[in-house]
PDB file of C-alpha atoms and ligand atoms in Angstrom:
ATOM      1  CA  UNK A   1      85.385 104.919  90.598  1.00  0.00           C
ATOM      2  CA  UNK A   2      88.889 104.010  89.410  1.00  0.00           C
ATOM      3  CA  UNK A   3      89.344 101.569  86.530  1.00  0.00           C
ATOM      4  CA  UNK A   4      91.927  98.798  86.927  1.00  0.00           C
ATOM      5  CA  UNK A   5      93.674  96.753  84.220  1.00  0.00           C
ATOM      6  CA  UNK A   6      95.638  93.645  85.224  1.00  0.00           C
ATOM      7  CA  UNK A   7      98.462  92.019  83.234  1.00  0.00           C
ATOM      8  CA  UNK A   8      99.114  88.296  83.754  1.00  0.00           C
ATOM      9  CA  UNK A   9     101.157  85.495  82.177  1.00  0.00           C
ATOM     10  CA  UNK A  10      99.909  82.424  84.015  1.00  0.00           C
ATOM     11  CA  UNK A  11      97.330  81.026  86.387  1.00  0.00           C
ATOM     12  CA  UNK A  12      96.405  84.401  87.701  1.00  0.00           C
ATOM     13  CA  UNK A  13      95.782  83.582  91.348  1.00  0.00           C
ATOM     14  CA  UNK A  14      96.809  87.110  92.342  1.00  0.00           C
ATOM     15  CA  UNK A  15      94.586  88.492  89.594  1.00  0.00           C
ATOM     16  CA  UNK A  16      91.632  86.527  91.014  1.00  0.00           C
ATOM     17  CA  UNK A  17      92.310  87.910  94.487  1.00  0.00           C
ATOM     18  CA  UNK A  18      92.332  91.433  93.021  1.00  0.00           C
ATOM     19  CA  UNK A  19      89.167  90.907  90.940  1.00  0.00           C
ATOM     20  CA  UNK A  20      87.276  89.385  93.859  1.00  0.00           C
ATOM     21  CA  UNK A  21      88.245  92.289  96.102  1.00  0.00           C
ATOM     22  CA  UNK A  22      86.815  94.982  93.818  1.00  0.00           C
ATOM     23  CA  UNK A  23      83.200  94.929  94.986  1.00  0.00           C
ATOM     24  CA  UNK A  24      81.000  96.925  97.325  1.00  0.00           C
ATOM     25  CA  UNK A  25      82.575 100.103  98.637  1.00  0.00           C
ATOM     26  CA  UNK A  26      85.944  99.384  96.988  1.00  0.00           C
ATOM     27  CA  UNK A  27      87.059 102.523  95.118  1.00  0.00           C
ATOM     28  CA  UNK A  28      87.968 100.593  91.930  1.00  0.00           C
ATOM     29  CA  UNK A  29      86.545  98.146  89.417  1.00  0.00           C
ATOM     30  CA  UNK A  30      88.340  95.924  86.869  1.00  0.00           C
ATOM     31  CA  UNK A  31      88.170  96.960  83.197  1.00  0.00           C
ATOM     32  CA  UNK A  32      90.622  94.537  81.521  1.00  0.00           C
ATOM     33  CA  UNK A  33      92.724  91.425  82.092  1.00  0.00           C
ATOM     34  CA  UNK A  34      95.488  91.084  79.513  1.00  0.00           C
ATOM     35  CA  UNK A  35      97.890  88.187  79.023  1.00  0.00           C
ATOM     36  CA  UNK A  36     100.975  87.819  76.853  1.00  0.00           C
ATOM     37  CA  UNK A  37     100.144  84.099  76.643  1.00  0.00           C
ATOM     38  CA  UNK A  38      96.979  82.874  74.938  1.00  0.00           C
ATOM     39  CA  UNK A  39      96.932  79.740  77.135  1.00  0.00           C
ATOM     40  CA  UNK A  40      97.219  81.573  80.467  1.00  0.00           C
ATOM     41  CA  UNK A  41      94.751  79.908  82.841  1.00  0.00           C
ATOM     42  CA  UNK A  42      93.884  83.272  84.324  1.00  0.00           C
ATOM     43  CA  UNK A  43      92.092  84.405  81.158  1.00  0.00           C
ATOM     44  CA  UNK A  44      89.230  81.950  81.699  1.00  0.00           C
ATOM     45  CA  UNK A  45      89.039  82.902  85.363  1.00  0.00           C
ATOM     46  CA  UNK A  46      88.673  86.570  84.395  1.00  0.00           C
ATOM     47  CA  UNK A  47      86.084  85.806  81.708  1.00  0.00           C
ATOM     48  CA  UNK A  48      84.055  83.722  84.224  1.00  0.00           C
ATOM     49  CA  UNK A  49      83.887  86.877  86.320  1.00  0.00           C
ATOM     50  CA  UNK A  50      82.630  88.941  83.399  1.00  0.00           C
ATOM     51  CA  UNK A  51      85.858  90.922  83.015  1.00  0.00           C
ATOM     52  CA  UNK A  52      86.970  91.782  79.434  1.00  0.00           C
ATOM     53  CA  UNK A  53      90.143  89.936  78.397  1.00  0.00           C
ATOM     54  CA  UNK A  54      92.808  90.470  75.752  1.00  0.00           C
ATOM     55  CA  UNK A  55      95.893  88.625  74.547  1.00  0.00           C
ATOM     56  CA  UNK A  56      99.002  90.346  73.210  1.00  0.00           C
ATOM     57  CA  UNK A  57     101.435  87.538  72.433  1.00  0.00           C
ATOM     58  CA  UNK A  58     105.019  88.760  72.686  1.00  0.00           C
ATOM     59  CA  UNK A  59     106.400  86.065  70.366  1.00  0.00           C
ATOM     60  CA  UNK A  60     105.403  87.533  66.962  1.00  0.00           C
ATOM     61  CA  UNK A  61     107.299  90.683  67.950  1.00  0.00           C
ATOM     62  CA  UNK A  62     110.561  88.731  68.207  1.00  0.00           C
ATOM     63  CA  UNK A  63     112.949  90.835  70.238  1.00  0.00           C
ATOM     64  CA  UNK A  64     111.188  94.109  69.404  1.00  0.00           C
ATOM     65  CA  UNK A  65     110.100  95.149  72.892  1.00  0.00           C
ATOM     66  CA  UNK A  66     109.059  98.608  71.735  1.00  0.00           C
ATOM     67  CA  UNK A  67     106.562  97.202  69.211  1.00  0.00           C
ATOM     68  CA  UNK A  68     105.231  94.738  71.814  1.00  0.00           C
ATOM     69  CA  UNK A  69     104.781  97.575  74.281  1.00  0.00           C
ATOM     70  CA  UNK A  70     102.984  99.695  71.657  1.00  0.00           C
ATOM     71  CA  UNK A  71     100.522  96.828  71.230  1.00  0.00           C
ATOM     72  CA  UNK A  72     100.021  96.682  75.010  1.00  0.00           C
ATOM     73  CA  UNK A  73      99.496 100.432  75.062  1.00  0.00           C
ATOM     74  CA  UNK A  74      96.854 100.201  72.302  1.00  0.00           C
ATOM     75  CA  UNK A  75      94.860  97.699  74.407  1.00  0.00           C
ATOM     76  CA  UNK A  76      95.149  99.986  77.409  1.00  0.00           C
ATOM     77  CA  UNK A  77      93.907 102.960  75.425  1.00  0.00           C
ATOM     78  CA  UNK A  78      90.750 100.977  74.582  1.00  0.00           C
ATOM     79  CA  UNK A  79      90.147  99.959  78.184  1.00  0.00           C
ATOM     80  CA  UNK A  80      91.144 103.345  79.660  1.00  0.00           C
ATOM     81  CA  UNK A  81      92.356 102.169  83.078  1.00  0.00           C
ATOM     82  CA  UNK A  82      93.441 104.581  85.797  1.00  0.00           C
ATOM     83  CA  UNK A  83      95.643 101.923  87.421  1.00  0.00           C
ATOM     84  CA  UNK A  84      97.626  99.053  85.890  1.00  0.00           C
ATOM     85  CA  UNK A  85      98.460  96.043  88.084  1.00  0.00           C
ATOM     86  CA  UNK A  86     101.097  93.515  87.061  1.00  0.00           C
ATOM     87  CA  UNK A  87     100.184  90.150  88.605  1.00  0.00           C
ATOM     88  CA  UNK A  88     102.641  87.465  87.557  1.00  0.00           C
ATOM     89  CA  UNK A  89     103.315  89.242  84.242  1.00  0.00           C
ATOM     90  CA  UNK A  90     106.631  87.715  83.213  1.00  0.00           C
ATOM     91  CA  UNK A  91     107.813  90.187  80.546  1.00  0.00           C
ATOM     92  CA  UNK A  92     110.233  92.975  81.384  1.00  0.00           C
ATOM     93  CA  UNK A  93     108.784  96.398  80.530  1.00  0.00           C
ATOM     94  CA  UNK A  94     111.239  99.099  79.436  1.00  0.00           C
ATOM     95  CA  UNK A  95     111.335 102.795  80.194  1.00  0.00           C
ATOM     96  CA  UNK A  96     109.268 103.918  77.204  1.00  0.00           C
ATOM     97  CA  UNK A  97     106.306 101.977  78.662  1.00  0.00           C
ATOM     98  CA  UNK A  98     106.952 102.405  82.380  1.00  0.00           C
ATOM     99  CA  UNK A  99     107.338 106.184  82.031  1.00  0.00           C
ATOM    100  CA  UNK A 100     103.812 106.401  80.585  1.00  0.00           C
ATOM    101  CA  UNK A 101     102.384 104.554  83.566  1.00  0.00           C
ATOM    102  CA  UNK A 102     104.681 105.709  86.344  1.00  0.00           C
ATOM    103  CA  UNK A 103     102.722 106.480  89.491  1.00  0.00           C
ATOM    104  CA  UNK A 104      99.804 104.410  88.167  1.00  0.00           C
ATOM    105  CA  UNK A 105     101.389 100.950  87.771  1.00  0.00           C
ATOM    106  CA  UNK A 106     101.852  98.369  90.565  1.00  0.00           C
ATOM    107  CA  UNK A 107     103.637  95.024  90.689  1.00  0.00           C
ATOM    108  CA  UNK A 108     103.767  92.155  93.152  1.00  0.00           C
ATOM    109  CA  UNK A 109     107.117  90.464  93.618  1.00  0.00           C
ATOM    110  CA  UNK A 110     107.744  87.312  95.674  1.00  0.00           C
ATOM    111  CA  UNK A 111     110.512  88.603  97.932  1.00  0.00           C
ATOM    112  CA  UNK A 112     111.119  91.274 100.532  1.00  0.00           C
ATOM    113  CA  UNK A 113     112.560  93.877  98.153  1.00  0.00           C
ATOM    114  CA  UNK A 114     115.203  95.165  97.806  1.00  0.00           C
ATOM    115  CA  UNK A 115     116.320  91.563  98.375  1.00  0.00           C
ATOM    116  CA  UNK A 116     116.131  89.148  95.449  1.00  0.00           C
ATOM    117  CA  UNK A 117     115.035  91.101  92.415  1.00  0.00           C
ATOM    118  CA  UNK A 118     114.392  88.852  89.406  1.00  0.00           C
ATOM    119  CA  UNK A 119     113.707  85.120  89.470  1.00  0.00           C
ATOM    120  CA  UNK A 120     114.082  82.144  91.862  1.00  0.00           C
ATOM    121  CA  UNK A 121     113.442  84.320  94.891  1.00  0.00           C
ATOM    122  CA  UNK A 122     112.401  81.500  97.228  1.00  0.00           C
ATOM    123  CA  UNK A 123     115.454  79.356  96.507  1.00  0.00           C
ATOM    124  CA  UNK A 124     117.704  82.377  96.962  1.00  0.00           C
ATOM    125  CA  UNK A 125     116.152  83.236 100.341  1.00  0.00           C
ATOM    126  CA  UNK A 126     116.701  79.623 101.484  1.00  0.00           C
ATOM    127  CA  UNK A 127     120.288  79.552 100.183  1.00  0.00           C
ATOM    128  CA  UNK A 128     121.023  82.764 102.063  1.00  0.00           C
ATOM    129  CA  UNK A 129     119.704  81.244 105.297  1.00  0.00           C
ATOM    130  CA  UNK A 130     117.162  84.037 105.784  1.00  0.00           C
ATOM    131  CA  UNK A 131     114.945  83.725 108.849  1.00  0.00           C
ATOM    132  CA  UNK A 132     112.217  85.732 107.167  1.00  0.00           C
ATOM    133  CA  UNK A 133     110.906  85.954 103.594  1.00  0.00           C
ATOM    134  CA  UNK A 134     107.804  87.379 101.956  1.00  0.00           C
ATOM    135  CA  UNK A 135     106.405  89.526  99.175  1.00  0.00           C
ATOM    136  CA  UNK A 136     106.322  93.150  98.125  1.00  0.00           C
ATOM    137  CA  UNK A 137     103.903  95.378  96.225  1.00  0.00           C
ATOM    138  CA  UNK A 138     105.672  98.323  94.657  1.00  0.00           C
ATOM    139  CA  UNK A 139     105.209 101.004  92.053  1.00  0.00           C
ATOM    140  CA  UNK A 140     106.838 100.094  88.763  1.00  0.00           C
ATOM    141  CA  UNK A 141     109.682 102.205  87.434  1.00  0.00           C
ATOM    142  CA  UNK A 142     112.160 101.592  84.629  1.00  0.00           C
ATOM    143  CA  UNK A 143     114.432  99.600  86.984  1.00  0.00           C
ATOM    144  CA  UNK A 144     113.444  95.934  87.378  1.00  0.00           C
ATOM    145  CA  UNK A 145     111.668  95.165  90.681  1.00  0.00           C
ATOM    146  CA  UNK A 146     112.480  98.617  91.997  1.00  0.00           C
ATOM    147  CA  UNK A 147     110.275 101.626  92.639  1.00  0.00           C
ATOM    148  CA  UNK A 148     108.539 102.895  95.769  1.00  0.00           C
ATOM    149  CA  UNK A 149     107.409 100.115  98.086  1.00  0.00           C
ATOM    150  CA  UNK A 150     103.698 100.240  98.956  1.00  0.00           C
ATOM    151  CA  UNK A 151     103.447  97.111 101.074  1.00  0.00           C
ATOM    152  CA  UNK A 152     105.220  94.015 102.331  1.00  0.00           C
ATOM    153  CA  UNK A 153     104.022  90.801 103.964  1.00  0.00           C
ATOM    154  CA  UNK A 154     106.436  88.561 105.824  1.00  0.00           C
ATOM    155  CA  UNK A 155     106.506  84.845 106.561  1.00  0.00           C
ATOM    156  CA  UNK A 156     108.990  83.008 108.780  1.00  0.00           C
ATOM    157  CA  UNK A 157     111.300  80.535 107.032  1.00  0.00           C
ATOM    158  CA  UNK A 158     110.697  77.163 108.704  1.00  0.00           C
ATOM    159  CA  UNK A 159     113.136  74.298 109.277  1.00  0.00           C
ATOM    160  CA  UNK A 160     112.974  71.923 106.296  1.00  0.00           C
ATOM    161  CA  UNK A 161     111.393  74.490 103.979  1.00  0.00           C
ATOM    162  CA  UNK A 162     111.784  73.838 100.253  1.00  0.00           C
ATOM    163  CA  UNK A 163     111.404  76.538  97.595  1.00  0.00           C
ATOM    164  CA  UNK A 164     107.949  75.156  96.748  1.00  0.00           C
ATOM    165  CA  UNK A 165     106.779  75.020 100.361  1.00  0.00           C
ATOM    166  CA  UNK A 166     107.996  78.552 100.970  1.00  0.00           C
ATOM    167  CA  UNK A 167     106.454  79.789  97.697  1.00  0.00           C
ATOM    168  CA  UNK A 168     103.080  78.364  98.715  1.00  0.00           C
ATOM    169  CA  UNK A 169     103.135  80.184 102.073  1.00  0.00           C
ATOM    170  CA  UNK A 170     104.275  83.428 100.459  1.00  0.00           C
ATOM    171  CA  UNK A 171     101.493  83.128  97.864  1.00  0.00           C
ATOM    172  CA  UNK A 172      98.882  83.042 100.641  1.00  0.00           C
ATOM    173  CA  UNK A 173     100.285  86.365 101.835  1.00  0.00           C
ATOM    174  CA  UNK A 174     100.395  87.757  98.276  1.00  0.00           C
ATOM    175  CA  UNK A 175      96.647  87.172  98.109  1.00  0.00           C
ATOM    176  CA  UNK A 176      96.183  89.254 101.277  1.00  0.00           C
ATOM    177  CA  UNK A 177      98.692  91.963 100.474  1.00  0.00           C
ATOM    178  CA  UNK A 178      97.904  92.892  96.875  1.00  0.00           C
ATOM    179  CA  UNK A 179      94.162  93.525  97.347  1.00  0.00           C
ATOM    180  CA  UNK A 180      94.854  95.501 100.533  1.00  0.00           C
ATOM    181  CA  UNK A 181      97.454  97.690  98.818  1.00  0.00           C
ATOM    182  CA  UNK A 182      95.303  98.205  95.712  1.00  0.00           C
ATOM    183  CA  UNK A 183      92.349  99.315  97.817  1.00  0.00           C
ATOM    184  CA  UNK A 184      94.507 101.859  99.628  1.00  0.00           C
ATOM    185  CA  UNK A 185      96.256 103.019  96.442  1.00  0.00           C
ATOM    186  CA  UNK A 186      92.962 103.480  94.563  1.00  0.00           C
ATOM    187  CA  UNK A 187      91.800 105.600  97.488  1.00  0.00           C
ATOM    188  CA  UNK A 188      94.925 107.773  97.274  1.00  0.00           C
ATOM    189  CA  UNK A 189      96.893 106.217 100.168  1.00  0.00           C
ATOM    190  CA  UNK A 190     100.515 105.391  99.291  1.00  0.00           C
ATOM    191  CA  UNK A 191     101.778 104.806 102.819  1.00  0.00           C
ATOM    192  CA  UNK A 192     103.591 101.525 103.246  1.00  0.00           C
ATOM    193  CA  UNK A 193     101.447  98.634 104.529  1.00  0.00           C
ATOM    194  CA  UNK A 194     103.108  95.903 106.616  1.00  0.00           C
ATOM    195  CA  UNK A 195     101.466  92.509 107.081  1.00  0.00           C
ATOM    196  CA  UNK A 196     102.758  89.298 108.623  1.00  0.00           C
ATOM    197  CA  UNK A 197     101.572  85.706 108.583  1.00  0.00           C
ATOM    198  CA  UNK A 198      98.815  85.471 111.200  1.00  0.00           C
TER     199      UNK A 198
HETATM  200  C1  GAR B   1     103.387  85.226  91.983  1.00  0.00           C
HETATM  201  O1  GAR B   1     104.058  84.546  92.997  1.00  0.00           O
HETATM  202  C2  GAR B   1     104.023  86.581  91.727  1.00  0.00           C
HETATM  203  O2  GAR B   1     104.523  87.192  92.884  1.00  0.00           O
HETATM  204  C3  GAR B   1     105.151  86.188  90.802  1.00  0.00           C
HETATM  205  O3  GAR B   1     104.593  85.232  89.946  1.00  0.00           O
HETATM  206  C4  GAR B   1     103.565  84.525  90.639  1.00  0.00           C
HETATM  207  C5  GAR B   1     102.302  84.568  89.790  1.00  0.00           C
HETATM  208  O4  GAR B   1     101.319  83.733  90.310  1.00  0.00           O
HETATM  209  N1  GAR B   1     105.642  87.321  90.096  1.00  0.00           N
HETATM  210  C6  GAR B   1     106.905  87.447  89.704  1.00  0.00           C
HETATM  211  O5  GAR B   1     107.766  86.618  89.909  1.00  0.00           O
HETATM  212  C7  GAR B   1     107.185  88.729  88.960  1.00  0.00           C
HETATM  213  N2  GAR B   1     108.581  88.872  88.733  1.00  0.00           N
HETATM  214  P1  GAR B   1      99.792  83.942  89.894  1.00  0.00           P
HETATM  215  O6  GAR B   1      99.733  83.913  88.357  1.00  0.00           O
HETATM  216  O7  GAR B   1      99.105  82.746  90.478  1.00  0.00           O
HETATM  217  O8  GAR B   1      99.315  85.236  90.460  1.00  0.00           O
END
């Protein structure tokens, strides 16, 4: 059975979809949910599910990313995960951390990568006039929102869509895609998964 740690910064809806998927014959179980924000709503949702939680606040580290990442690493050494999932974790991780976890760390990003790395992905897809948008699960490397793509889910862009409306429809697909990719990845399958809005 693989052990999975999940990093969050906010409400943790993707984290909940991952936690709730890891039952029965799933090849993994959660061992830790960690947030860089003490008030992240997702921490209570993890605790309700009996999953150990931790907080490593980035603020006391100032701009010292290396020291922050050492503190993250110390929490991971306690929990001993095989796989680390970023789920709305809004801190950039640098090469000294990503190299330790390369091949074992996943992220979900709300765009069809390689389009729209970074922030404001839904507004950028609308501004570009894209007919299709979606989300991507990929392995994390030292380059931001890069790394081998493990799965994508698409949604059509509809007339009159706003960034919020589009984000809400993409989020529904995130909740399908991430658990499906994690299940495959934990079982050793890294082939790309393609989903579309049913
Ligand atoms: C999700 O839409 C996720 O794709 C995005 O943050 C949201 C977190 O929501 N991640 C990023 O933008 C990473 N750069 P959640 O806390 O409800 O899962």
